[in-house]
Structure formats: C-alpha cells, structure tokens
Amino acid sequence: RRSAHQLRPYVFYQIPGHPPHFSRTGQGPEVRFDDIGMAQIRVDPEFCHWVESSGGLHIVIFDDAPDTDACIDPSSPSDVGSLGLVGEAKIPLCSILHDMLARIEGTYT
C-alpha cells in the first residue's frame, strides 16, 4: 500500500451547462488547492430545480497516481480507493437562488 505522501490529488466538478473543471494536481496528504472559479449562471427553472434537488455542487477528489497493481471490485466500497477516489463533498448553492450577488466560499471537508 502506498503512503499518504505519494498522493497526487486533484479536484473535479461540473456545473450544468458548463464544461467540467479540473484543479491543478497537488502532492501529498495536505494539499491546499486554492482553486477559484467563476461561471455565469442562468438562474432559470431548470437550474433552480437542479440546485434544490442535487443537494449542492458535487466536488470529487481523485488521486492522479492510484494503486494500479491492485485487483479491484468497483462495487466494493473498500476497493473504491483503488480507483483513485480520495473523497467528495457537496457545496450548498441555495443562497444564489435568493441573492444574485451571493458569494459561495468556505472550507469544505
């Protein structure tokens, strides 16, 4: 098994109607991404439904250097790390439905 210092994490997310976003790749277990993104969003009924039903923007953290020597079963939660999945979070977006100038910022763990 690899050590935490061998991690090469990066972040992925996608806002509906926009291209996927990938952060730079970091190194080690305590990466600070400081990833700032801006997107113009049309707040129409379809977007409002997505915000209210999705629970937030789904952020996924992957390891760019997964353990490729392991035999994995993707349906097994204990083997998911072998696929390069490090973690995930949901960032709530409901505030932008009520205030068009709302900023969404914070530390998400």
mmCIF file of the C-alpha atoms, coordinates in Angstrom:
data_MODEL
# 
_entry.id   MODEL 
# 
loop_
_atom_site.group_PDB 
_atom_site.id 
_atom_site.type_symbol 
_atom_site.label_atom_id 
_atom_site.label_alt_id 
_atom_site.label_comp_id 
_atom_site.label_asym_id 
_atom_site.label_entity_id 
_atom_site.label_seq_id 
_atom_site.pdbx_PDB_ins_code 
_atom_site.Cartn_x 
_atom_site.Cartn_y 
_atom_site.Cartn_z 
_atom_site.occupancy 
_atom_site.B_iso_or_equiv 
_atom_site.pdbx_formal_charge 
_atom_site.auth_seq_id 
_atom_site.auth_comp_id 
_atom_site.auth_asym_id 
_atom_site.auth_atom_id 
_atom_site.pdbx_PDB_model_num 
ATOM 1   C CA . ARG A 1 1   ? 0.000   0.000  0.000   1.00 0.00 ? 1   ARG A CA 1 
ATOM 2   C CA . ARG A 1 2   ? 1.245   3.490  -0.851  1.00 0.00 ? 2   ARG A CA 1 
ATOM 3   C CA . SER A 1 3   ? 1.878   6.141  1.789   1.00 0.00 ? 3   SER A CA 1 
ATOM 4   C CA . ALA A 1 4   ? -0.187  9.328  2.064   1.00 0.00 ? 4   ALA A CA 1 
ATOM 5   C CA . HIS A 1 5   ? 2.818   11.317 0.850   1.00 0.00 ? 5   HIS A CA 1 
ATOM 6   C CA . GLN A 1 6   ? 2.535   9.578  -2.524  1.00 0.00 ? 6   GLN A CA 1 
ATOM 7   C CA . LEU A 1 7   ? -0.925  11.060 -3.147  1.00 0.00 ? 7   LEU A CA 1 
ATOM 8   C CA . ARG A 1 8   ? -1.360  13.289 -6.215  1.00 0.00 ? 8   ARG A CA 1 
ATOM 9   C CA . PRO A 1 9   ? -4.863  14.672 -5.582  1.00 0.00 ? 9   PRO A CA 1 
ATOM 10  C CA . TYR A 1 10  ? -6.913  16.866 -7.880  1.00 0.00 ? 10  TYR A CA 1 
ATOM 11  C CA . VAL A 1 11  ? -10.488 18.149 -7.745  1.00 0.00 ? 11  VAL A CA 1 
ATOM 12  C CA . PHE A 1 12  ? -13.262 17.735 -10.318 1.00 0.00 ? 12  PHE A CA 1 
ATOM 13  C CA . TYR A 1 13  ? -16.659 19.395 -10.556 1.00 0.00 ? 13  TYR A CA 1 
ATOM 14  C CA . GLN A 1 14  ? -19.145 20.375 -13.228 1.00 0.00 ? 14  GLN A CA 1 
ATOM 15  C CA . ILE A 1 15  ? -21.897 22.971 -13.195 1.00 0.00 ? 15  ILE A CA 1 
ATOM 16  C CA . PRO A 1 16  ? -24.772 22.018 -15.517 1.00 0.00 ? 16  PRO A CA 1 
ATOM 17  C CA . GLY A 1 17  ? -24.384 23.736 -18.861 1.00 0.00 ? 17  GLY A CA 1 
ATOM 18  C CA . HIS A 1 18  ? -20.661 24.357 -18.299 1.00 0.00 ? 18  HIS A CA 1 
ATOM 19  C CA . PRO A 1 19  ? -17.557 22.334 -19.157 1.00 0.00 ? 19  PRO A CA 1 
ATOM 20  C CA . PRO A 1 20  ? -16.017 20.105 -16.486 1.00 0.00 ? 20  PRO A CA 1 
ATOM 21  C CA . HIS A 1 21  ? -13.496 21.780 -14.182 1.00 0.00 ? 21  HIS A CA 1 
ATOM 22  C CA . PHE A 1 22  ? -10.295 20.100 -13.008 1.00 0.00 ? 22  PHE A CA 1 
ATOM 23  C CA . SER A 1 23  ? -7.946  21.714 -10.484 1.00 0.00 ? 23  SER A CA 1 
ATOM 24  C CA . ARG A 1 24  ? -4.202  21.510 -10.661 1.00 0.00 ? 24  ARG A CA 1 
ATOM 25  C CA . THR A 1 25  ? -2.735  18.287 -9.269  1.00 0.00 ? 25  THR A CA 1 
ATOM 26  C CA . GLY A 1 26  ? -1.225  18.548 -5.808  1.00 0.00 ? 26  GLY A CA 1 
ATOM 27  C CA . GLN A 1 27  ? 1.265   16.405 -3.942  1.00 0.00 ? 27  GLN A CA 1 
ATOM 28  C CA . GLY A 1 28  ? 0.896   14.731 -0.541  1.00 0.00 ? 28  GLY A CA 1 
ATOM 29  C CA . PRO A 1 29  ? -1.854  14.360 2.060   1.00 0.00 ? 29  PRO A CA 1 
ATOM 30  C CA . GLU A 1 30  ? -2.393  18.036 2.984   1.00 0.00 ? 30  GLU A CA 1 
ATOM 31  C CA . VAL A 1 31  ? -2.874  19.850 -0.320  1.00 0.00 ? 31  VAL A CA 1 
ATOM 32  C CA . ARG A 1 32  ? -4.388  23.316 -0.348  1.00 0.00 ? 32  ARG A CA 1 
ATOM 33  C CA . PHE A 1 33  ? -5.978  23.807 -3.749  1.00 0.00 ? 33  PHE A CA 1 
ATOM 34  C CA . ASP A 1 34  ? -6.982  27.499 -3.527  1.00 0.00 ? 34  ASP A CA 1 
ATOM 35  C CA . ASP A 1 35  ? -8.980  26.834 -6.657  1.00 0.00 ? 35  ASP A CA 1 
ATOM 36  C CA . ILE A 1 36  ? -11.047 29.856 -7.616  1.00 0.00 ? 36  ILE A CA 1 
ATOM 37  C CA . GLY A 1 37  ? -13.598 29.589 -10.372 1.00 0.00 ? 37  GLY A CA 1 
ATOM 38  C CA . MET A 1 38  ? -16.219 31.884 -11.799 1.00 0.00 ? 38  MET A CA 1 
ATOM 39  C CA . ALA A 1 39  ? -19.125 30.992 -14.021 1.00 0.00 ? 39  ALA A CA 1 
ATOM 40  C CA . GLN A 1 40  ? -22.026 32.935 -15.407 1.00 0.00 ? 40  GLN A CA 1 
ATOM 41  C CA . ILE A 1 41  ? -25.142 31.027 -14.476 1.00 0.00 ? 41  ILE A CA 1 
ATOM 42  C CA . ARG A 1 42  ? -28.599 31.480 -15.916 1.00 0.00 ? 42  ARG A CA 1 
ATOM 43  C CA . VAL A 1 43  ? -30.915 31.102 -12.933 1.00 0.00 ? 43  VAL A CA 1 
ATOM 44  C CA . ASP A 1 44  ? -33.856 29.613 -14.781 1.00 0.00 ? 44  ASP A CA 1 
ATOM 45  C CA . PRO A 1 45  ? -36.365 26.978 -13.589 1.00 0.00 ? 45  PRO A CA 1 
ATOM 46  C CA . GLU A 1 46  ? -34.114 24.132 -14.748 1.00 0.00 ? 46  GLU A CA 1 
ATOM 47  C CA . PHE A 1 47  ? -31.126 25.456 -12.795 1.00 0.00 ? 47  PHE A CA 1 
ATOM 48  C CA . CYS A 1 48  ? -33.298 26.134 -9.712  1.00 0.00 ? 48  CYS A CA 1 
ATOM 49  C CA . HIS A 1 49  ? -34.562 22.562 -9.827  1.00 0.00 ? 49  HIS A CA 1 
ATOM 50  C CA . TRP A 1 50  ? -31.003 21.235 -10.075 1.00 0.00 ? 50  TRP A CA 1 
ATOM 51  C CA . VAL A 1 51  ? -29.876 23.335 -7.067  1.00 0.00 ? 51  VAL A CA 1 
ATOM 52  C CA . GLU A 1 52  ? -32.829 22.266 -4.937  1.00 0.00 ? 52  GLU A CA 1 
ATOM 53  C CA . SER A 1 53  ? -32.740 18.579 -5.860  1.00 0.00 ? 53  SER A CA 1 
ATOM 54  C CA . SER A 1 54  ? -28.992 17.919 -6.049  1.00 0.00 ? 54  SER A CA 1 
ATOM 55  C CA . GLY A 1 55  ? -28.047 18.958 -2.521  1.00 0.00 ? 55  GLY A CA 1 
ATOM 56  C CA . GLY A 1 56  ? -25.298 21.169 -3.904  1.00 0.00 ? 56  GLY A CA 1 
ATOM 57  C CA . LEU A 1 57  ? -22.358 21.195 -6.230  1.00 0.00 ? 57  LEU A CA 1 
ATOM 58  C CA . HIS A 1 58  ? -20.744 17.762 -6.102  1.00 0.00 ? 58  HIS A CA 1 
ATOM 59  C CA . ILE A 1 59  ? -16.974 18.058 -5.702  1.00 0.00 ? 59  ILE A CA 1 
ATOM 60  C CA . VAL A 1 60  ? -14.917 14.895 -6.200  1.00 0.00 ? 60  VAL A CA 1 
ATOM 61  C CA . ILE A 1 61  ? -11.265 14.487 -5.219  1.00 0.00 ? 61  ILE A CA 1 
ATOM 62  C CA . PHE A 1 62  ? -9.242  11.939 -7.151  1.00 0.00 ? 62  PHE A CA 1 
ATOM 63  C CA . ASP A 1 63  ? -5.690  10.645 -6.832  1.00 0.00 ? 63  ASP A CA 1 
ATOM 64  C CA . ASP A 1 64  ? -3.787  11.022 -10.105 1.00 0.00 ? 64  ASP A CA 1 
ATOM 65  C CA . ALA A 1 65  ? -1.495  8.166  -9.088  1.00 0.00 ? 65  ALA A CA 1 
ATOM 66  C CA . PRO A 1 66  ? -3.830  5.359  -7.979  1.00 0.00 ? 66  PRO A CA 1 
ATOM 67  C CA . ASP A 1 67  ? -2.585  1.929  -6.986  1.00 0.00 ? 67  ASP A CA 1 
ATOM 68  C CA . THR A 1 68  ? -2.838  0.231  -10.383 1.00 0.00 ? 68  THR A CA 1 
ATOM 69  C CA . ASP A 1 69  ? -1.364  -3.054 -9.171  1.00 0.00 ? 69  ASP A CA 1 
ATOM 70  C CA . ALA A 1 70  ? -4.396  -3.877 -7.034  1.00 0.00 ? 70  ALA A CA 1 
ATOM 71  C CA . CYS A 1 71  ? -7.168  -6.188 -8.193  1.00 0.00 ? 71  CYS A CA 1 
ATOM 72  C CA . ILE A 1 72  ? -10.323 -4.224 -7.536  1.00 0.00 ? 72  ILE A CA 1 
ATOM 73  C CA . ASP A 1 73  ? -14.046 -4.734 -7.407  1.00 0.00 ? 73  ASP A CA 1 
ATOM 74  C CA . PRO A 1 74  ? -15.652 -1.350 -8.243  1.00 0.00 ? 74  PRO A CA 1 
ATOM 75  C CA . SER A 1 75  ? -18.853 -2.386 -6.463  1.00 0.00 ? 75  SER A CA 1 
ATOM 76  C CA . SER A 1 76  ? -16.976 -2.892 -3.189  1.00 0.00 ? 76  SER A CA 1 
ATOM 77  C CA . PRO A 1 77  ? -16.732 0.249  -1.022  1.00 0.00 ? 77  PRO A CA 1 
ATOM 78  C CA . SER A 1 78  ? -13.413 -0.988 0.378   1.00 0.00 ? 78  SER A CA 1 
ATOM 79  C CA . ASP A 1 79  ? -11.942 -1.077 -3.148  1.00 0.00 ? 79  ASP A CA 1 
ATOM 80  C CA . VAL A 1 80  ? -13.090 2.401  -4.229  1.00 0.00 ? 80  VAL A CA 1 
ATOM 81  C CA . GLY A 1 81  ? -9.786  3.951  -3.099  1.00 0.00 ? 81  GLY A CA 1 
ATOM 82  C CA . SER A 1 82  ? -8.007  1.765  -5.623  1.00 0.00 ? 82  SER A CA 1 
ATOM 83  C CA . LEU A 1 83  ? -9.909  3.582  -8.358  1.00 0.00 ? 83  LEU A CA 1 
ATOM 84  C CA . GLY A 1 84  ? -8.276  6.842  -7.328  1.00 0.00 ? 84  GLY A CA 1 
ATOM 85  C CA . LEU A 1 85  ? -11.264 8.261  -5.412  1.00 0.00 ? 85  LEU A CA 1 
ATOM 86  C CA . VAL A 1 86  ? -9.999  10.168 -2.372  1.00 0.00 ? 86  VAL A CA 1 
ATOM 87  C CA . GLY A 1 87  ? -13.160 11.918 -1.213  1.00 0.00 ? 87  GLY A CA 1 
ATOM 88  C CA . GLU A 1 88  ? -16.142 14.043 -2.094  1.00 0.00 ? 88  GLU A CA 1 
ATOM 89  C CA . ALA A 1 89  ? -18.205 16.924 -0.765  1.00 0.00 ? 89  ALA A CA 1 
ATOM 90  C CA . LYS A 1 90  ? -21.376 18.850 -1.595  1.00 0.00 ? 90  LYS A CA 1 
ATOM 91  C CA . ILE A 1 91  ? -21.265 22.633 -1.599  1.00 0.00 ? 91  ILE A CA 1 
ATOM 92  C CA . PRO A 1 92  ? -24.716 24.121 -0.916  1.00 0.00 ? 92  PRO A CA 1 
ATOM 93  C CA . LEU A 1 93  ? -25.848 26.592 -3.574  1.00 0.00 ? 93  LEU A CA 1 
ATOM 94  C CA . CYS A 1 94  ? -29.315 27.638 -2.360  1.00 0.00 ? 94  CYS A CA 1 
ATOM 95  C CA . SER A 1 95  ? -28.039 31.103 -1.349  1.00 0.00 ? 95  SER A CA 1 
ATOM 96  C CA . ILE A 1 96  ? -27.576 32.088 -5.000  1.00 0.00 ? 96  ILE A CA 1 
ATOM 97  C CA . LEU A 1 97  ? -31.270 31.464 -5.634  1.00 0.00 ? 97  LEU A CA 1 
ATOM 98  C CA . HIS A 1 98  ? -32.161 34.182 -3.112  1.00 0.00 ? 98  HIS A CA 1 
ATOM 99  C CA . ASP A 1 99  ? -29.347 36.677 -3.712  1.00 0.00 ? 99  ASP A CA 1 
ATOM 100 C CA . MET A 1 100 ? -27.881 37.092 -7.196  1.00 0.00 ? 100 MET A CA 1 
ATOM 101 C CA . LEU A 1 101 ? -24.735 38.647 -5.713  1.00 0.00 ? 101 LEU A CA 1 
ATOM 102 C CA . ALA A 1 102 ? -24.169 35.873 -3.178  1.00 0.00 ? 102 ALA A CA 1 
ATOM 103 C CA . ARG A 1 103 ? -20.643 34.513 -2.909  1.00 0.00 ? 103 ARG A CA 1 
ATOM 104 C CA . ILE A 1 104 ? -20.111 30.886 -2.116  1.00 0.00 ? 104 ILE A CA 1 
ATOM 105 C CA . GLU A 1 105 ? -16.891 30.402 -0.253  1.00 0.00 ? 105 GLU A CA 1 
ATOM 106 C CA . GLY A 1 106 ? -15.620 28.331 2.584   1.00 0.00 ? 106 GLY A CA 1 
ATOM 107 C CA . THR A 1 107 ? -13.614 25.324 3.606   1.00 0.00 ? 107 THR A CA 1 
ATOM 108 C CA . TYR A 1 108 ? -15.275 22.053 2.739   1.00 0.00 ? 108 TYR A CA 1 
ATOM 109 C CA . THR A 1 109 ? -14.124 18.789 4.258   1.00 0.00 ? 109 THR A CA 1 
# 
